[in-house]
mmCIF file of C-alpha atoms and ligand atoms in Angstrom:
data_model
loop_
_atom_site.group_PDB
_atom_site.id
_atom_site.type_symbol
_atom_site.label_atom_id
_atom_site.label_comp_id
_atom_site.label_asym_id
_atom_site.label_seq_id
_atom_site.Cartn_x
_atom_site.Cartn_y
_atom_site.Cartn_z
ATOM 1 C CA UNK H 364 111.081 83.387 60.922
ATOM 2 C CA UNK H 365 110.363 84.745 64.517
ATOM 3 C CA UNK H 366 112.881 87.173 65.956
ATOM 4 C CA UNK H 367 114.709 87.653 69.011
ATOM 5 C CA UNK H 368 113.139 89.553 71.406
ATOM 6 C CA UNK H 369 114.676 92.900 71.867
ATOM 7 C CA UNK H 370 113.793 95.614 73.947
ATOM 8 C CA UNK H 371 110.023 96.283 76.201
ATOM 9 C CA UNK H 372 109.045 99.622 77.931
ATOM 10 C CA UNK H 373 106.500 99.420 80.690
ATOM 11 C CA UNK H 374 104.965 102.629 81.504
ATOM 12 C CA UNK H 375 104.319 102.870 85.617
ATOM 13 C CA UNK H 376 106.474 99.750 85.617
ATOM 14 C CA UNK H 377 107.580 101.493 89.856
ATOM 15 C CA UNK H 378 104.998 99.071 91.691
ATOM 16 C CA UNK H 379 102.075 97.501 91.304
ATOM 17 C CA UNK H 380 100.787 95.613 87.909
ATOM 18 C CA UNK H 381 103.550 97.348 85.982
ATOM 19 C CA UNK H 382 106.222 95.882 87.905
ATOM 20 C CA UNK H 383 104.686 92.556 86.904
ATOM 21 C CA UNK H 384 104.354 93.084 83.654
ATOM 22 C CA UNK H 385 107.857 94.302 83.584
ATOM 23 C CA UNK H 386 109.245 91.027 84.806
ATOM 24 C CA UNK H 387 107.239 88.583 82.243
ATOM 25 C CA UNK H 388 109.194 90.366 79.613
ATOM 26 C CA UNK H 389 112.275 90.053 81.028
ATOM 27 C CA UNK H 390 111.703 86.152 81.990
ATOM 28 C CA UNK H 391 110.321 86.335 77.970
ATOM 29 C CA UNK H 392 114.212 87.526 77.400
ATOM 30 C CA UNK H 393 113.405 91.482 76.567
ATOM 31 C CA UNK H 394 115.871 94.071 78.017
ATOM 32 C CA UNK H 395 112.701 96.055 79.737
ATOM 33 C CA UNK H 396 113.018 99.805 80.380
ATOM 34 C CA UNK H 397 111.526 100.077 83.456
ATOM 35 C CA UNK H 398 109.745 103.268 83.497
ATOM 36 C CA UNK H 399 107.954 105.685 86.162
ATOM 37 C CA UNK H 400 106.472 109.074 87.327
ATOM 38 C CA UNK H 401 108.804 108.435 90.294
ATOM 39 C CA UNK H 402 111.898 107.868 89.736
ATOM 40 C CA UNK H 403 112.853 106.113 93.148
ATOM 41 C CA UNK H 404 109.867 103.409 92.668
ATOM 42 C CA UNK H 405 111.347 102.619 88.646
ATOM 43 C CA UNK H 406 114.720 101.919 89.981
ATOM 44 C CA UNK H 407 113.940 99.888 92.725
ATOM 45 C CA UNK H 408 111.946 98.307 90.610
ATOM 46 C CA UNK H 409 115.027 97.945 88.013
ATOM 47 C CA UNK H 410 117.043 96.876 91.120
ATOM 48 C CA UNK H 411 114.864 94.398 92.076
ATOM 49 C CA UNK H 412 114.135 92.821 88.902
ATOM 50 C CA UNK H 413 118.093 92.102 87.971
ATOM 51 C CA UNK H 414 119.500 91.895 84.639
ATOM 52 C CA UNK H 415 118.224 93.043 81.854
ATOM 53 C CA UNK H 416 115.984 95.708 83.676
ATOM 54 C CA UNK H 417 116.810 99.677 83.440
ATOM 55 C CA UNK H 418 114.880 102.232 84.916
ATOM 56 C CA UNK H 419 114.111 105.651 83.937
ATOM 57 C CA UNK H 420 111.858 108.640 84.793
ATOM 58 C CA UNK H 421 109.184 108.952 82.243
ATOM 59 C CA UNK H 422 106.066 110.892 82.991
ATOM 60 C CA UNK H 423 103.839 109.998 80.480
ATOM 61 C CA UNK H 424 101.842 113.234 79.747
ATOM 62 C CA UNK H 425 105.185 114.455 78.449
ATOM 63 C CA UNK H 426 105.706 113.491 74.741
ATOM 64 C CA UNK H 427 109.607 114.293 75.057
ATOM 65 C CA UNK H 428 109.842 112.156 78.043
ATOM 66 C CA UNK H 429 107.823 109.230 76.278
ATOM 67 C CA UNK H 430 110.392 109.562 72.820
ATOM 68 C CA UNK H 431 113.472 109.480 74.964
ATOM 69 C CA UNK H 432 112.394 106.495 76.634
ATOM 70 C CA UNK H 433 111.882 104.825 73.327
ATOM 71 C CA UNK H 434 115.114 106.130 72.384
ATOM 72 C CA UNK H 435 116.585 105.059 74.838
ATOM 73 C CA UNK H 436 115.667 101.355 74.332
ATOM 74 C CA UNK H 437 116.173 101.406 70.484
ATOM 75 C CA UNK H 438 119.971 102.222 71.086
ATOM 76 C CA UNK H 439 120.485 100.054 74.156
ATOM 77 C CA UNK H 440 118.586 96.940 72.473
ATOM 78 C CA UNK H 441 118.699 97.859 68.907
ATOM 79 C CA UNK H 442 114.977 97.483 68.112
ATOM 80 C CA UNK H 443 111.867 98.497 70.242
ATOM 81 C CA UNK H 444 109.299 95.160 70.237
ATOM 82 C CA UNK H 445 107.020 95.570 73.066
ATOM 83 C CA UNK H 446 105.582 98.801 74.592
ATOM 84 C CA UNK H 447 103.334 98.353 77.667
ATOM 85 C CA UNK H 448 101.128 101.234 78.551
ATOM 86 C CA UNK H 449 100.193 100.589 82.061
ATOM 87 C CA UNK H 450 100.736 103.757 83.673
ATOM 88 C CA UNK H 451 97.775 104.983 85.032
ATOM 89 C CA UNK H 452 95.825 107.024 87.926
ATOM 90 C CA UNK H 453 92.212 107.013 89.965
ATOM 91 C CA UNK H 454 90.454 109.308 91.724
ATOM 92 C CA UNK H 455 87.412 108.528 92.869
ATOM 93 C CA UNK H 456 83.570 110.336 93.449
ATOM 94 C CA UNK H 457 81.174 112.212 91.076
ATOM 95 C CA UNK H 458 82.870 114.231 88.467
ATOM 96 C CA UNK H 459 81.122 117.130 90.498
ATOM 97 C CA UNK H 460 83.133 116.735 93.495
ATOM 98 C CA UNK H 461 86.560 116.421 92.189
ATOM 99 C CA UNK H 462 88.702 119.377 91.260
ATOM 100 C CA UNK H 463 89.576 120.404 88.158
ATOM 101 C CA UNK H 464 93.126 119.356 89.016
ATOM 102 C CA UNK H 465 92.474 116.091 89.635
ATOM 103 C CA UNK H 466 89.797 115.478 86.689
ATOM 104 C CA UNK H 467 92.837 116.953 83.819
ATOM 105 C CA UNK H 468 94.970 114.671 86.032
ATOM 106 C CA UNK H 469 93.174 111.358 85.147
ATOM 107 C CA UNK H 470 92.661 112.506 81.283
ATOM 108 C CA UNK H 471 96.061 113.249 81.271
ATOM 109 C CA UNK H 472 97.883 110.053 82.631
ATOM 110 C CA UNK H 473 95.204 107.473 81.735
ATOM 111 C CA UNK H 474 93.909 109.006 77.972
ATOM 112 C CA UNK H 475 97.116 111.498 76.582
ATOM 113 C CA UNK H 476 99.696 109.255 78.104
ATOM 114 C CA UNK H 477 98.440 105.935 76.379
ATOM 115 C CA UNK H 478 97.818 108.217 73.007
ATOM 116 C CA UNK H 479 101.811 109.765 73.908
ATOM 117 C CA UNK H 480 103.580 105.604 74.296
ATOM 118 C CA UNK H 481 101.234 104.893 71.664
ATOM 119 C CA UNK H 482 102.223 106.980 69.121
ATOM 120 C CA UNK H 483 106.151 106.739 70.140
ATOM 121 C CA UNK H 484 106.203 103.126 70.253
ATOM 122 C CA UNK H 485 104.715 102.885 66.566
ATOM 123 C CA UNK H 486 106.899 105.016 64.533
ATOM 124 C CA UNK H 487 110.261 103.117 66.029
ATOM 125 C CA UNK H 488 108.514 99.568 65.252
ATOM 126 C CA UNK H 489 106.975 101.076 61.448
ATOM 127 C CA UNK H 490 111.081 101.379 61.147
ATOM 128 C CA UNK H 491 112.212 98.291 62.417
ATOM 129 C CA UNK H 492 110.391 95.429 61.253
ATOM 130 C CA UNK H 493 106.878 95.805 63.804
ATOM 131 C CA UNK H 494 105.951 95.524 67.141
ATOM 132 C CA UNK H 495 103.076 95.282 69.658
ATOM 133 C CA UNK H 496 101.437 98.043 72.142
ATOM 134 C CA UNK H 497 99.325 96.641 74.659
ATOM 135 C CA UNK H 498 97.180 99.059 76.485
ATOM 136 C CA UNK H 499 96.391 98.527 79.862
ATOM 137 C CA UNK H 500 92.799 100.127 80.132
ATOM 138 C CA UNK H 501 89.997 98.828 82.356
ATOM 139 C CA UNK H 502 86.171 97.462 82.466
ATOM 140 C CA UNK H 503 85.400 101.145 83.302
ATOM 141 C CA UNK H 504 86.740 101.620 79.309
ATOM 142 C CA UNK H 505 83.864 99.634 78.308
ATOM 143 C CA UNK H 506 80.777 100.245 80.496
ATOM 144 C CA UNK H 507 79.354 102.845 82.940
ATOM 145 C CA UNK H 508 80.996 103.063 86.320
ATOM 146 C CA UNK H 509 78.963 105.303 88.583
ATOM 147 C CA UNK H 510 81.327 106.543 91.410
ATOM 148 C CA UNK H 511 84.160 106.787 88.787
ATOM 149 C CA UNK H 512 83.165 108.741 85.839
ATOM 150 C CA UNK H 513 86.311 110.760 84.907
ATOM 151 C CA UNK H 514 88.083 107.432 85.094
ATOM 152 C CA UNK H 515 85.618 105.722 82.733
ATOM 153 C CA UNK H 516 85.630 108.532 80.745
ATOM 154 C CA UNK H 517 89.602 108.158 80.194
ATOM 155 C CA UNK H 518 89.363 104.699 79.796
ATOM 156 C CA UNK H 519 86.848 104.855 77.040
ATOM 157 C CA UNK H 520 89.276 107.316 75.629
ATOM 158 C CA UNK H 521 92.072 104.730 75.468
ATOM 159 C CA UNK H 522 90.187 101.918 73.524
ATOM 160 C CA UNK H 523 88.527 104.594 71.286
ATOM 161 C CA UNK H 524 92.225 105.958 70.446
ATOM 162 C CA UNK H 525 93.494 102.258 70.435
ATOM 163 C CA UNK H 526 90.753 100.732 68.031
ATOM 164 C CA UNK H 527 90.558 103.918 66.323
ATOM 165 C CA UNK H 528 94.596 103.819 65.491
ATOM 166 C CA UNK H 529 94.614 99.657 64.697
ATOM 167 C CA UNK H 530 92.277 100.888 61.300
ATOM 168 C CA UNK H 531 94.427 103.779 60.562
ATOM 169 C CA UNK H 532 97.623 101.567 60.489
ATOM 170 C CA UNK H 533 95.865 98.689 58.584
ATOM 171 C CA UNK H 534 94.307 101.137 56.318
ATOM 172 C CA UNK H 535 97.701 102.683 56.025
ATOM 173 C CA UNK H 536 98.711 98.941 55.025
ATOM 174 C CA UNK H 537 100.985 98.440 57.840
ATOM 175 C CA UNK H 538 100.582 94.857 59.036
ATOM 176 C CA UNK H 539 103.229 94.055 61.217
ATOM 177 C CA UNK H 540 102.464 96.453 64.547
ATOM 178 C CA UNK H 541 99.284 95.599 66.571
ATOM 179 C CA UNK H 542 97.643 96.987 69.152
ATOM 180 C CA UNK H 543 95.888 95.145 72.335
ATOM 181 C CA UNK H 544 93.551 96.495 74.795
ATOM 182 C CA UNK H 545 93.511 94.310 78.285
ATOM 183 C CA UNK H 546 90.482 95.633 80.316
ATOM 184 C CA UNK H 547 90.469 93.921 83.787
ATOM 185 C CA UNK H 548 88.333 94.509 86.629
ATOM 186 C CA UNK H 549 89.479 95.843 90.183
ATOM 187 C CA UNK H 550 92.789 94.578 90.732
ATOM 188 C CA UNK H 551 94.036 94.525 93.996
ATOM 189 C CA UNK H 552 97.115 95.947 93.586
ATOM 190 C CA UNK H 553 98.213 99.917 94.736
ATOM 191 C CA UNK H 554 95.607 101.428 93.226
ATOM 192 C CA UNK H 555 92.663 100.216 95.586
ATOM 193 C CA UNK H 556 95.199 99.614 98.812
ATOM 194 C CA UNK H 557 93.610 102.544 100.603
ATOM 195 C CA UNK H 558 90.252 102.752 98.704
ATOM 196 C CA UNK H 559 88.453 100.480 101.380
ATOM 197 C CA UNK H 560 86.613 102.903 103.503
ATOM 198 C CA UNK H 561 86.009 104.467 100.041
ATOM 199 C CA UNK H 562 82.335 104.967 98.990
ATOM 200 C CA UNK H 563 83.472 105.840 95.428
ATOM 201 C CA UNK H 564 85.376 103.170 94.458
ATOM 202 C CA UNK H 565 82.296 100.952 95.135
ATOM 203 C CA UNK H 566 82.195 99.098 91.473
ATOM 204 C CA UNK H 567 85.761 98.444 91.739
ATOM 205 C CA UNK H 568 85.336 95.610 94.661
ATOM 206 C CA UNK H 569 81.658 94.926 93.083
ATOM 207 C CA UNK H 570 83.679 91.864 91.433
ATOM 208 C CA UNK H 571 85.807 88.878 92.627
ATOM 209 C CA UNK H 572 88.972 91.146 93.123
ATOM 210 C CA UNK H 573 91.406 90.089 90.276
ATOM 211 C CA UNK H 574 95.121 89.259 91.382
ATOM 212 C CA UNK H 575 98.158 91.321 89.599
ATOM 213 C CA UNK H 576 99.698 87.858 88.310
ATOM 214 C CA UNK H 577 96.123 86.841 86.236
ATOM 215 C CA UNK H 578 96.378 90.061 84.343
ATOM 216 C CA UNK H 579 99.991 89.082 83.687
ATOM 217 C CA UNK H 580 98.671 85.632 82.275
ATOM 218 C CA UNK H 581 96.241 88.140 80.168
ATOM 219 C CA UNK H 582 98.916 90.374 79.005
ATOM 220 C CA UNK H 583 100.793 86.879 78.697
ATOM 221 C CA UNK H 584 98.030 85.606 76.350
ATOM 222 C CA UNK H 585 97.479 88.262 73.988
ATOM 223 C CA UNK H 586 101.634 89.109 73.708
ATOM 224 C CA UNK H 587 101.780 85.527 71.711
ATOM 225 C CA UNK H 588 98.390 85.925 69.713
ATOM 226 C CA UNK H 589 97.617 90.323 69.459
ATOM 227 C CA UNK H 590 93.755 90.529 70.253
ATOM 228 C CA UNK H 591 92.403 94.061 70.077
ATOM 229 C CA UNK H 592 90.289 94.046 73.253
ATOM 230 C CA UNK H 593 90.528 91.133 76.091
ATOM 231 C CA UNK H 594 88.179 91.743 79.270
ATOM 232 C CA UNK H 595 89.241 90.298 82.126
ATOM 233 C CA UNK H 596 87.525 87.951 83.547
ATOM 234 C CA UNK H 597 85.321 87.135 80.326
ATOM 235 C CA UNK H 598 82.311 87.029 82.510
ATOM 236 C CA UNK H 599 82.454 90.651 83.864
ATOM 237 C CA UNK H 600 83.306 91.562 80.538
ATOM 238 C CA UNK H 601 80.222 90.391 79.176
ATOM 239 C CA UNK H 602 78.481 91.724 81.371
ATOM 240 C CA UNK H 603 79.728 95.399 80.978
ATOM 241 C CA UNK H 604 79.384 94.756 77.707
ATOM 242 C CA UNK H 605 75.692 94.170 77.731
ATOM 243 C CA UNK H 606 75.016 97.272 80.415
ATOM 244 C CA UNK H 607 76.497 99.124 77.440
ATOM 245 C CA UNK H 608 74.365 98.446 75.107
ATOM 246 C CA UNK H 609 71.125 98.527 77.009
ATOM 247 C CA UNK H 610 72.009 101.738 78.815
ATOM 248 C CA UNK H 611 68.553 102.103 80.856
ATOM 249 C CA UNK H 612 69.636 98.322 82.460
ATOM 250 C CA UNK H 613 72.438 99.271 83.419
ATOM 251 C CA UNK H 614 71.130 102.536 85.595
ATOM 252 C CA UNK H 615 68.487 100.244 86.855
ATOM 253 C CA UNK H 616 71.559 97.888 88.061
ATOM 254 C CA UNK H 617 73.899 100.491 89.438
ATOM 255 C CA UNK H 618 72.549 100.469 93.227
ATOM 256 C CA UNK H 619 72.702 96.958 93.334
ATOM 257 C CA UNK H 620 76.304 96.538 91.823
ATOM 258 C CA UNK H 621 77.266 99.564 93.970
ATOM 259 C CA UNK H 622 75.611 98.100 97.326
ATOM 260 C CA UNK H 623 77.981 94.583 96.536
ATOM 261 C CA UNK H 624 81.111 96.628 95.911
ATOM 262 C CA UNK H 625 80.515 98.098 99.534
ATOM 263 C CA UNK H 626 79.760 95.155 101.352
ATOM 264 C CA UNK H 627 83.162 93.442 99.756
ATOM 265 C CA UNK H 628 84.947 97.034 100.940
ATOM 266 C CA UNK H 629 84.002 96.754 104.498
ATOM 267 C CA UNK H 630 84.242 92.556 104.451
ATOM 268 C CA UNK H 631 87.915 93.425 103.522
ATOM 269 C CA UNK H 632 88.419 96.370 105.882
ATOM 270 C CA UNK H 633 87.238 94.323 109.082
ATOM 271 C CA UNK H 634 89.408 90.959 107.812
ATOM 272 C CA UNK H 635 92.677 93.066 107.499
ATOM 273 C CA UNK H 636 91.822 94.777 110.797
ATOM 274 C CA UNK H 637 90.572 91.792 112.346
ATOM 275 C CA UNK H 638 94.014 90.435 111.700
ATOM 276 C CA UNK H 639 96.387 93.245 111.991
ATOM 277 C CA UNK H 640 97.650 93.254 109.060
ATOM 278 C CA UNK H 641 98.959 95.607 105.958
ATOM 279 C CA UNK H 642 97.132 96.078 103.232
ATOM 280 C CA UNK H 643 98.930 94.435 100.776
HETATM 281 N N1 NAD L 1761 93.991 98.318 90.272
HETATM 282 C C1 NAD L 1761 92.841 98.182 89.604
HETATM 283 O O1 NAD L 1761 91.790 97.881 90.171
HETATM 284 C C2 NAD L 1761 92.816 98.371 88.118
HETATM 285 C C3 NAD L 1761 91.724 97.849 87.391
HETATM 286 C C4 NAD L 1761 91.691 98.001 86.010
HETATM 287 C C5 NAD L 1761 92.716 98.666 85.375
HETATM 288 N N2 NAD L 1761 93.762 99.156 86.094
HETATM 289 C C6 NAD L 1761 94.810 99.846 85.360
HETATM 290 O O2 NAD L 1761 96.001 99.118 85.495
HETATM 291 C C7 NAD L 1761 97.119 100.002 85.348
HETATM 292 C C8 NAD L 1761 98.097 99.762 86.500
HETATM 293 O O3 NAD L 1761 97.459 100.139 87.694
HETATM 294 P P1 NAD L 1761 97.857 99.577 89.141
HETATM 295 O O4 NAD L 1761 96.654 98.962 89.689
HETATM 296 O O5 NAD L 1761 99.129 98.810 89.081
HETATM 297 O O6 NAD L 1761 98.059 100.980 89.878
HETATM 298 P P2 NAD L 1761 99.225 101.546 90.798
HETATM 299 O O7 NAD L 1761 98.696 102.828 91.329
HETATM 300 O O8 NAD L 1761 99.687 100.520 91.750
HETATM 301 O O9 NAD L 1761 100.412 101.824 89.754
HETATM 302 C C9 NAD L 1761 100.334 102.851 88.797
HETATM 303 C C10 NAD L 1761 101.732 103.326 88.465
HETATM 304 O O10 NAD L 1761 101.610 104.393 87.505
HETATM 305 C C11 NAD L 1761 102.539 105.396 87.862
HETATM 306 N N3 NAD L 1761 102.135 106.698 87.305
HETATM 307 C C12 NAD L 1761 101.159 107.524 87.735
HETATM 308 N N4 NAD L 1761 101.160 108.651 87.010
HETATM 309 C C13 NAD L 1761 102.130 108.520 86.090
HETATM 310 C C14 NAD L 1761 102.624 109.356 85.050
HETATM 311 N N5 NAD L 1761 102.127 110.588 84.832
HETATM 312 N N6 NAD L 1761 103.639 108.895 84.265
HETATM 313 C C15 NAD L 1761 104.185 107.680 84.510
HETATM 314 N N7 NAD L 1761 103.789 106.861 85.491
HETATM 315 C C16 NAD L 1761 102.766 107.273 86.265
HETATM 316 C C17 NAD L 1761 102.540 105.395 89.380
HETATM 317 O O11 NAD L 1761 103.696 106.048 89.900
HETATM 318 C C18 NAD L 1761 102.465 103.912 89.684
HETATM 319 O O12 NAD L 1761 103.774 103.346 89.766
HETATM 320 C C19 NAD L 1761 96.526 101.413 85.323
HETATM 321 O O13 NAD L 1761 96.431 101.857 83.987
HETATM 322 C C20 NAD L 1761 95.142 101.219 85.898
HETATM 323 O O14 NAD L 1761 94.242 102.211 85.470
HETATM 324 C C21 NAD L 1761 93.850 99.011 87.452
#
């Protein structure tokens, strides 16, 4: 018998891929807790996105914040189904030349947070029949990406936790909450807005820049059939994959990849200047 849906958080649901996310549940007939850092950007998001959509300030390095938001859902919608952690954070260059701020900053958000909605989200759906966590993570979780190394590293951290966790719960013998890992490549979304003129961010653009709504189809996919890691698009995936396991390869490819991720920057920057326009 398949239930009713009941109630979806989306972590850094205030703009961005969240906020898309955040509206295929509702259009899938979840009440969504719209959740964010910033509080302004999660309820205009709430505002935006009509019935059925609350907002609330949740920063996700804080476990207390991240169990009152799944509080809050289980007594507004009765039973927590769906918890997307999207939230997430970049900041680009050699590990060397960021701060130490900035490095704990990335671990934080993108590695704690997802291990913080993870481990929320399951004990509420262990109680109440199941549920599914998708992760949002990235290519950079499953392959070397010179220019963002703290990133990757974080990344890595969330499918390690999120693989890691599936075999405790199944060894556990709990069947009925699964966890999905959707790893796309550079979005354009937020994130990358003002990372044109950005050496750093090279490998991000060294793709065909994904848009928010065909990770949405992703996240669309895997919500009716739970896969444990999805890389988005297959092709890239595959090859991250195999730069993974031949290590030396990959090195050897990283100037090339790096080179095309700069010429798509500055094709982008001089289109949007060429025509005036914003970013966006
Ligand atoms: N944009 C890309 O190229 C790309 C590629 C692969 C994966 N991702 C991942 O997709 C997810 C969404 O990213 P996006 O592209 O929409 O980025 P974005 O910057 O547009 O949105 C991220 C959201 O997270 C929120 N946030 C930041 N710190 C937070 C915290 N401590 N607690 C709660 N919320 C916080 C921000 O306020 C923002 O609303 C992230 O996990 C990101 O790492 C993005």
């Amino acid at each position: 018998m398949t239930r009713s849906p009941a109630g979806a958080v989306v972590t850094g649901a205030g703009r961005g891929l969240g906020r898309q996310l955040a509206r295929l549940l509702l259009a899938r007939g979840y009440q969504v807790l719209v959740t964010d850092v910033n509080p302004a950007s999660a309820q205009e998001a709430a505002d935006e996105l009509g019935d059925g959509a609350t907002a609330l300030a949740v920063d996700v390095r804080d476990q207390a914040q991240v169990e009152a938001a799944r509080d809050a859902i289980v007594s507004r919608a009765g039973r927590l189904d769906v918890w997307v952690n999207n939230a997430g954070v970049l900041v680009t260059g050699p590990a060397w030349e960021q701060d130490e701020a900035g490095r704990r900053l990335m671990l934080d958000v993108n590695a704690l947070g997802t291990i913080n909605g993870t481990v929320a989200a399951i004990s509420a759906m262990r109680r109440t029949g199941g549920g599914h966590v998708v992760n949002i993570v990235s290519l950079a979780g499953l392959t070397a990406v010179a220019g963002e190394a703290v990133y990757a590293a974080s990344k890595h951290a969330a499918i390690g936790f999120s693989l890691s966790t599936m075999a405790d719960l199944r060894l556990a013998g709990v069947r009925d909450v699964d966890i999905s890992c959707v790893c796309p490549d550079g979005i354009w979304t937020p994130m990358l807005h003002d990372k044109l003129d950005d050496p750093g961010s090279a490998l991000s653009f060294s793709g065909k820049l994904l848009k928010a709504e065909e990770v949405v189809e992703a996240v669309r996919t895997v919500l009716d059939k739970p896969r444990l890691v999805t890389a988005l698009p297959g092709r890239r995936g595959l090859a991250a994959r195999l730069a993974s396991l031949a290590p030396r390869l990959g090195l050897a490819a990283a100037p090339l990849v790096v080179a095309r991720g700069r010429r798509t920057q500055k094709r982008l920057l001089a289109d949007l200047r060429q025509r005036g326009a914003p970013k966006a």
